[in-house]
mmCIF file of C-alpha atoms in Angstrom:
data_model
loop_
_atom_site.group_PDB
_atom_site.id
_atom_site.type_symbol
_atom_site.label_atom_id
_atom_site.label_comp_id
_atom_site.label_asym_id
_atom_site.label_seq_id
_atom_site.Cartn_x
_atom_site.Cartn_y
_atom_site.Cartn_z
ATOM 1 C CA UNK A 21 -84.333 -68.587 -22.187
ATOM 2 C CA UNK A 22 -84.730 -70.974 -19.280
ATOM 3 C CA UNK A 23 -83.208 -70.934 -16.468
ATOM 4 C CA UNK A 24 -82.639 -73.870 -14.091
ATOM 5 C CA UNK A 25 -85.198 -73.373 -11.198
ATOM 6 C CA UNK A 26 -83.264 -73.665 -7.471
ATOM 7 C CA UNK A 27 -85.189 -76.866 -6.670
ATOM 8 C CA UNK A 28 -83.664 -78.538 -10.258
ATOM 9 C CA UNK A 29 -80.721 -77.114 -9.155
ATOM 10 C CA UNK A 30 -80.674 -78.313 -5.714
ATOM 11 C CA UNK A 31 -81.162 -82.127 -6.242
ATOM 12 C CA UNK A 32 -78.671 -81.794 -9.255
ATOM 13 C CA UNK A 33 -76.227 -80.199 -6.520
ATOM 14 C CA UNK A 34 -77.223 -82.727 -4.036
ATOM 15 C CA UNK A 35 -76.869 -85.705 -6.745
ATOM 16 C CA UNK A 36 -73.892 -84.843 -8.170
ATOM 17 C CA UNK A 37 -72.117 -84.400 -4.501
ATOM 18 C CA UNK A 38 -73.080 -87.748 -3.810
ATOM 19 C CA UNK A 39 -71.404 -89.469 -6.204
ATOM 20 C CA UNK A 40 -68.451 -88.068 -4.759
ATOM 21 C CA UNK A 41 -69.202 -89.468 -1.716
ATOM 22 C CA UNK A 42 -69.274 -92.647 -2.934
ATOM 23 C CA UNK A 43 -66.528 -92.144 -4.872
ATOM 24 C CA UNK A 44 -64.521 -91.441 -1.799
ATOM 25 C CA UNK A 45 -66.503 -93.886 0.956
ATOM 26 C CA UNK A 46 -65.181 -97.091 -1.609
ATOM 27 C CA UNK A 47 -61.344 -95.720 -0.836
ATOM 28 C CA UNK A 48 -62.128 -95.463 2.765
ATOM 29 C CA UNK A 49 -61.806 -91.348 2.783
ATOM 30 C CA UNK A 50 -62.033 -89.348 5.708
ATOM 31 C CA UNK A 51 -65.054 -87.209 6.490
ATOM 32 C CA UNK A 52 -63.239 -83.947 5.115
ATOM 33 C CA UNK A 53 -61.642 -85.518 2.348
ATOM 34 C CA UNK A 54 -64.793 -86.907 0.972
ATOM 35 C CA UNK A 55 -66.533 -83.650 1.386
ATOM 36 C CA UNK A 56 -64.507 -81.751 -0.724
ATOM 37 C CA UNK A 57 -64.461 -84.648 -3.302
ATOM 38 C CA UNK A 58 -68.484 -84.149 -3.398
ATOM 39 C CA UNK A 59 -68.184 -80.063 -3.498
ATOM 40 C CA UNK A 60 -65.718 -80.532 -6.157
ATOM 41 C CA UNK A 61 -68.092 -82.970 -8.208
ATOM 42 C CA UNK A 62 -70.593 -80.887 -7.827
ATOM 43 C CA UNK A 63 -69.668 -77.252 -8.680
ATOM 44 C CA UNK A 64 -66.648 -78.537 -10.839
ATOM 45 C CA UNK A 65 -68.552 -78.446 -14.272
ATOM 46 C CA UNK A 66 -69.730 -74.975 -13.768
ATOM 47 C CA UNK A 67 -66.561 -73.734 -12.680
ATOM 48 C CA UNK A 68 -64.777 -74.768 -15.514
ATOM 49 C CA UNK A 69 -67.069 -73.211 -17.630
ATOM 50 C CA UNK A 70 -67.676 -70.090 -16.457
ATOM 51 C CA UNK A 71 -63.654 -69.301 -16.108
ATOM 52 C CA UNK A 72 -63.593 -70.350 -19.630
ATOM 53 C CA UNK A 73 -66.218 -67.495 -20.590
ATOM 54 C CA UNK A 74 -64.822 -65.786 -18.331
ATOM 55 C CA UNK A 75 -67.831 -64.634 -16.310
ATOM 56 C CA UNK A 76 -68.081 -64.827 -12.337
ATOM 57 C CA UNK A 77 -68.234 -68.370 -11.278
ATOM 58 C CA UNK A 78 -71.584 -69.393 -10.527
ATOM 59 C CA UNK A 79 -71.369 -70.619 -7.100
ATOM 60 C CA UNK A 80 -69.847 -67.026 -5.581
ATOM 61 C CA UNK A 81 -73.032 -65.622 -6.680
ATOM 62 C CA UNK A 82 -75.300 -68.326 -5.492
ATOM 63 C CA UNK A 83 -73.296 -69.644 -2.677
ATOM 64 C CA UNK A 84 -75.874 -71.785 -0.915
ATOM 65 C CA UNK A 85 -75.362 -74.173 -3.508
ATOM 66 C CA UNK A 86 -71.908 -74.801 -1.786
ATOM 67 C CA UNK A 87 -73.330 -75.460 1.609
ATOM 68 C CA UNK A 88 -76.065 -78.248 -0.701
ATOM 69 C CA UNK A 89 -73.606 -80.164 -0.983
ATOM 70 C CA UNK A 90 -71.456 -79.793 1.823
ATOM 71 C CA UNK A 91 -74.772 -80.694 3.381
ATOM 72 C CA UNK A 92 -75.823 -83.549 0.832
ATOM 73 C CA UNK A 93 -71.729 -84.985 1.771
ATOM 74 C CA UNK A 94 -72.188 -85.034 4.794
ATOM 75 C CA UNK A 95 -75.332 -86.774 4.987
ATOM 76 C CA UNK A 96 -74.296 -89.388 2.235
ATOM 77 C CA UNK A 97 -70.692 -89.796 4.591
ATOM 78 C CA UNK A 98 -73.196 -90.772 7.577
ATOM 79 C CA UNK A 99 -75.125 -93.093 5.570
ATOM 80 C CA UNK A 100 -72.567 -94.562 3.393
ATOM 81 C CA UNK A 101 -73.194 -98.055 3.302
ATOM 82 C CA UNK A 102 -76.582 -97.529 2.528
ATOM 83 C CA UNK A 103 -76.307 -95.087 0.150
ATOM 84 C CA UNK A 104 -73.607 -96.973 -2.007
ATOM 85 C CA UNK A 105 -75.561 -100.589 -1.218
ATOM 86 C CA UNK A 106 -79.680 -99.577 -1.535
ATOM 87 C CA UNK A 107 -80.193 -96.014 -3.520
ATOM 88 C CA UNK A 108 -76.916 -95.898 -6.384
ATOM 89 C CA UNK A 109 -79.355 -96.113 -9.000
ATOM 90 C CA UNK A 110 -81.699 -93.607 -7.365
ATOM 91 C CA UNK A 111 -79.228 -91.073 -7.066
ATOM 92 C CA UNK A 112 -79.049 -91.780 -11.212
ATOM 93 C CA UNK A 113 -82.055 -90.770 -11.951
ATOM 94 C CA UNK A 114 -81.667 -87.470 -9.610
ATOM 95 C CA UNK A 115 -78.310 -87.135 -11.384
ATOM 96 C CA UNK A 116 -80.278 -87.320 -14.665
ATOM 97 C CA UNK A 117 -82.369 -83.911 -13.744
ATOM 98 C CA UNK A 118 -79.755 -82.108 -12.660
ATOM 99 C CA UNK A 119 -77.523 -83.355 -15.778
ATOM 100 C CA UNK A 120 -80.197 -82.377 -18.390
ATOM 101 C CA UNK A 121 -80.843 -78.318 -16.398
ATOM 102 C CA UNK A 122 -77.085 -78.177 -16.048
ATOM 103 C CA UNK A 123 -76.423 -78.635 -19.594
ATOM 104 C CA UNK A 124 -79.479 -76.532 -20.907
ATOM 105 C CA UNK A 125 -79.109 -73.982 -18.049
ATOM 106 C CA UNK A 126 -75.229 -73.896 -19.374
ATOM 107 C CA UNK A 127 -76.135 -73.104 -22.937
ATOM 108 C CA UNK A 128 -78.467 -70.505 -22.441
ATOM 109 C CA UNK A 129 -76.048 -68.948 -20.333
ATOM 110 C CA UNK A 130 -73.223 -68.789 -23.071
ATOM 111 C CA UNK A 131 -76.031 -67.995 -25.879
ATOM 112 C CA UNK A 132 -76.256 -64.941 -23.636
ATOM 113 C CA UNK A 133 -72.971 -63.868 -24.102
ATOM 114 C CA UNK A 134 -72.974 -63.690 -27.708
ATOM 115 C CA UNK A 135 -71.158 -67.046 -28.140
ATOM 116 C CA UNK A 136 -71.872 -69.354 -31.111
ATOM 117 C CA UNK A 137 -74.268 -72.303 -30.939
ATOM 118 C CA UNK A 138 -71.310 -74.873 -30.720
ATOM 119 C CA UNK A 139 -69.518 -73.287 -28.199
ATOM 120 C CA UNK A 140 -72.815 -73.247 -26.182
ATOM 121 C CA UNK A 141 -73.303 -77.212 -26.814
ATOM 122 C CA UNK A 142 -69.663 -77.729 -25.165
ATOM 123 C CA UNK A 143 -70.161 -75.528 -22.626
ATOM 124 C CA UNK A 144 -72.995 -78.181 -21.866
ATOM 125 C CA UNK A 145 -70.949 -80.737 -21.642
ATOM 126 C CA UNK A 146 -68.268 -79.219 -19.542
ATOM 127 C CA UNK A 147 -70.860 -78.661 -17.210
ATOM 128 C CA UNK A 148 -72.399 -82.042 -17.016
ATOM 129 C CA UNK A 149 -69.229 -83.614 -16.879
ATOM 130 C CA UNK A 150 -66.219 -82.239 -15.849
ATOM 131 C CA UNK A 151 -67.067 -82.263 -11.839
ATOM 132 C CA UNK A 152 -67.328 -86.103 -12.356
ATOM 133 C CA UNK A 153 -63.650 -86.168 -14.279
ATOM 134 C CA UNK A 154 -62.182 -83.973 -11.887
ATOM 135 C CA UNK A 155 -63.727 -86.082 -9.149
ATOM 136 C CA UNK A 156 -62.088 -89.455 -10.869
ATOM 137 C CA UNK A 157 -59.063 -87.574 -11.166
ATOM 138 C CA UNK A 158 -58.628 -86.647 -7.477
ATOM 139 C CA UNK A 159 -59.683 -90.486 -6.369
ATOM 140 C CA UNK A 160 -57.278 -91.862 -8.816
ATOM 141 C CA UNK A 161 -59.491 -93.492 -11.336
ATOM 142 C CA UNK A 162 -59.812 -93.548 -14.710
ATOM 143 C CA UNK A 163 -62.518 -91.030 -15.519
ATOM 144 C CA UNK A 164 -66.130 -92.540 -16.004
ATOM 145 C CA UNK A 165 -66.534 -90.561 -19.138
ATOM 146 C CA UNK A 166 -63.505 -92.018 -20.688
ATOM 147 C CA UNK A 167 -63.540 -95.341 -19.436
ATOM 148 C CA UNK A 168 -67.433 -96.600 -19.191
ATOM 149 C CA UNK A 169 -69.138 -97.841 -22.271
ATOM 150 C CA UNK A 170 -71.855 -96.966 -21.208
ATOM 151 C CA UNK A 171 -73.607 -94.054 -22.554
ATOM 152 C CA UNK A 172 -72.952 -91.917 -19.910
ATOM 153 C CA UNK A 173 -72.613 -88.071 -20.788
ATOM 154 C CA UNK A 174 -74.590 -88.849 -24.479
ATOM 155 C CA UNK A 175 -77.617 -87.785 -23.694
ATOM 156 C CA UNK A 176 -76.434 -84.593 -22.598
ATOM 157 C CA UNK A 177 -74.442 -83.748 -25.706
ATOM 158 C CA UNK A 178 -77.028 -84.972 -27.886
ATOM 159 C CA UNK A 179 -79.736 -83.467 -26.328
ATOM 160 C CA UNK A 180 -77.907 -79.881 -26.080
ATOM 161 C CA UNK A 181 -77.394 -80.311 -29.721
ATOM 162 C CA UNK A 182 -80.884 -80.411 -30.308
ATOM 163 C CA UNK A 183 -81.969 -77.437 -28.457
ATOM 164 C CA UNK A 184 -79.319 -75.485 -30.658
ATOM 165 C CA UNK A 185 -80.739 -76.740 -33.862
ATOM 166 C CA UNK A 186 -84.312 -75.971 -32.523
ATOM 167 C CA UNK A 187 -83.468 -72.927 -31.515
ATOM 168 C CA UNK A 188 -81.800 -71.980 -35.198
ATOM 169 C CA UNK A 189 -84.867 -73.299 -36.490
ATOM 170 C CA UNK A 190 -87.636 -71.147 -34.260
ATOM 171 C CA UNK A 191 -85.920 -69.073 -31.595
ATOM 172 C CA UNK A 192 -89.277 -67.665 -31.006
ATOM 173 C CA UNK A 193 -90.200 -70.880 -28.978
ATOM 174 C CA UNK A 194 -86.805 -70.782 -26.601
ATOM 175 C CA UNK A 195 -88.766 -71.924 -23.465
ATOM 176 C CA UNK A 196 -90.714 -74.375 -25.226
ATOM 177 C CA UNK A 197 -87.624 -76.065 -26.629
ATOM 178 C CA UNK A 198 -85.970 -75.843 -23.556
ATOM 179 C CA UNK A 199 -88.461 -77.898 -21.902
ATOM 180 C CA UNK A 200 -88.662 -80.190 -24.723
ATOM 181 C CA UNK A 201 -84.554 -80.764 -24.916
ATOM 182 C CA UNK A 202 -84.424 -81.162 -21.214
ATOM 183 C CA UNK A 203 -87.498 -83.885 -21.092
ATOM 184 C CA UNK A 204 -85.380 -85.404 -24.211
ATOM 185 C CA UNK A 205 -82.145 -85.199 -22.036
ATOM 186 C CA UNK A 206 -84.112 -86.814 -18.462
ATOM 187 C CA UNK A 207 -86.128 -90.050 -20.700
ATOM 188 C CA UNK A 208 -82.617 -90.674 -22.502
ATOM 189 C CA UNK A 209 -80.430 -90.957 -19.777
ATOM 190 C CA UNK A 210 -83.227 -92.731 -17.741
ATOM 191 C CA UNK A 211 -84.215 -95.404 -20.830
ATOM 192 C CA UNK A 212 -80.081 -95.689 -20.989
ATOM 193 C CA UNK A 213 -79.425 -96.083 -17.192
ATOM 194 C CA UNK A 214 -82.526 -99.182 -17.072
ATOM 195 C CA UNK A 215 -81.674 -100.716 -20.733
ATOM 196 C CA UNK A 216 -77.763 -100.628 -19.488
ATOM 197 C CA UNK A 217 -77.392 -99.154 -22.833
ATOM 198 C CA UNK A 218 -73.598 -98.803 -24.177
ATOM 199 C CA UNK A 219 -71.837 -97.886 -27.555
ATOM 200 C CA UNK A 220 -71.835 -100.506 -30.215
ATOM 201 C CA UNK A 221 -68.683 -102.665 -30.315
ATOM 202 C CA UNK A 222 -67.331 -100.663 -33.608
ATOM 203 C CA UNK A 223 -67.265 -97.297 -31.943
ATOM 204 C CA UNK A 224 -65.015 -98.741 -29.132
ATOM 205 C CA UNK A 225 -61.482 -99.386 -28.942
ATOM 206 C CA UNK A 226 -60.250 -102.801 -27.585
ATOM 207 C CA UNK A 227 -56.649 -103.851 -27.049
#
């Protein structure tokens, strides 16, 4: 089983953070508020995962991924403006590594454990996506999973759910599919993010 290499994990760290700078520069947040909005973001996912396999949480045994993104905040506070003006999309397509080793990294980690195959896909998703909800939820806005049509955690969930099915099929070849699901997980959120691709009007609700 893969696991997600420190310099995957770093720019995810760093990525993630930064959206919660942002998050916190367009409410006018202070410096320490909007650093613990982008440590939150960042370590959020895995921290609700690992209390709910209750395991250590990830960042007390690898704690310089704290002090990422207490660095990546800070740095993002300084630069603000340009951040949120010139490189939002760039920070995408960093977010999109760090989404796709989060969510494989996640589900090798509860395959581990002895957990089932769809409990490992969720576990994915809680970790690509519940820093950003609890991020929404401490700025006050609806969260970005819930309210965007665009196809924002998909290719996570999709993608973890082919690695399990690949791995039923030949678990023989777990780092090959790993690479394979997390390539799958990095083009589909990239194509989506470019194509501003969003669920078809039937599979949303409209009031």
């Amino acid at each position: 089983m893969i696991e997600a290499p420190p310099l995957a994990m770093i720019i995810g760290v760093a990525a993630y953070a930064i959206t919660g700078v942002i998050a916190g520069a367009r409410q006018d947040a202070n410096i320490f508020t909007v650093v613990i909005l982008g440590v939150v973001t960042a370590v959020g996912g895995g921290t609700v995962r690992d209390l709910i396999l209750d395991v250590p949480v990830f960042w007390t045994v690898e704690f310089f991924l704290i002090w990422v993104a207490i660095l990546a905040s800070c740095i993002a506070f300084l630069f603000a403006k340009y951040v949120i003006t010139k490189l939002s999309r760039t920070f995408l397509y960093a977010d999109a590594i760090g989404v796709a080793f989060f969510t494989i990294a996640a589900i090798d980690k509860t395959l581990a454990l002895g957990q089932a195959a769809t409990v490992a896909v969720v576990m994915g998703f809680i970790t690509a996506s519940m820093g950003g909800v609890i991020r929404d939820l401490l700025t006050g806005t609806p969260p970005l999973m819930i309210a965007s049509e665009d196809m924002f955690i998909t290719p996570a969930v999709v993608g973890g759910m082919l690695y399990a099915v690949l791995l039923k099929a030949a678990p023989v070849y777990t780092d090959i599919w790993a690479v394979v699901a997390i390539v799958f997980i990095i083009l589909f959120r990239v194509y989506a993010i470019r194509k501003g691709l969003q669920y078809p009007k039937k599979l949303r609700m409209h009031y």
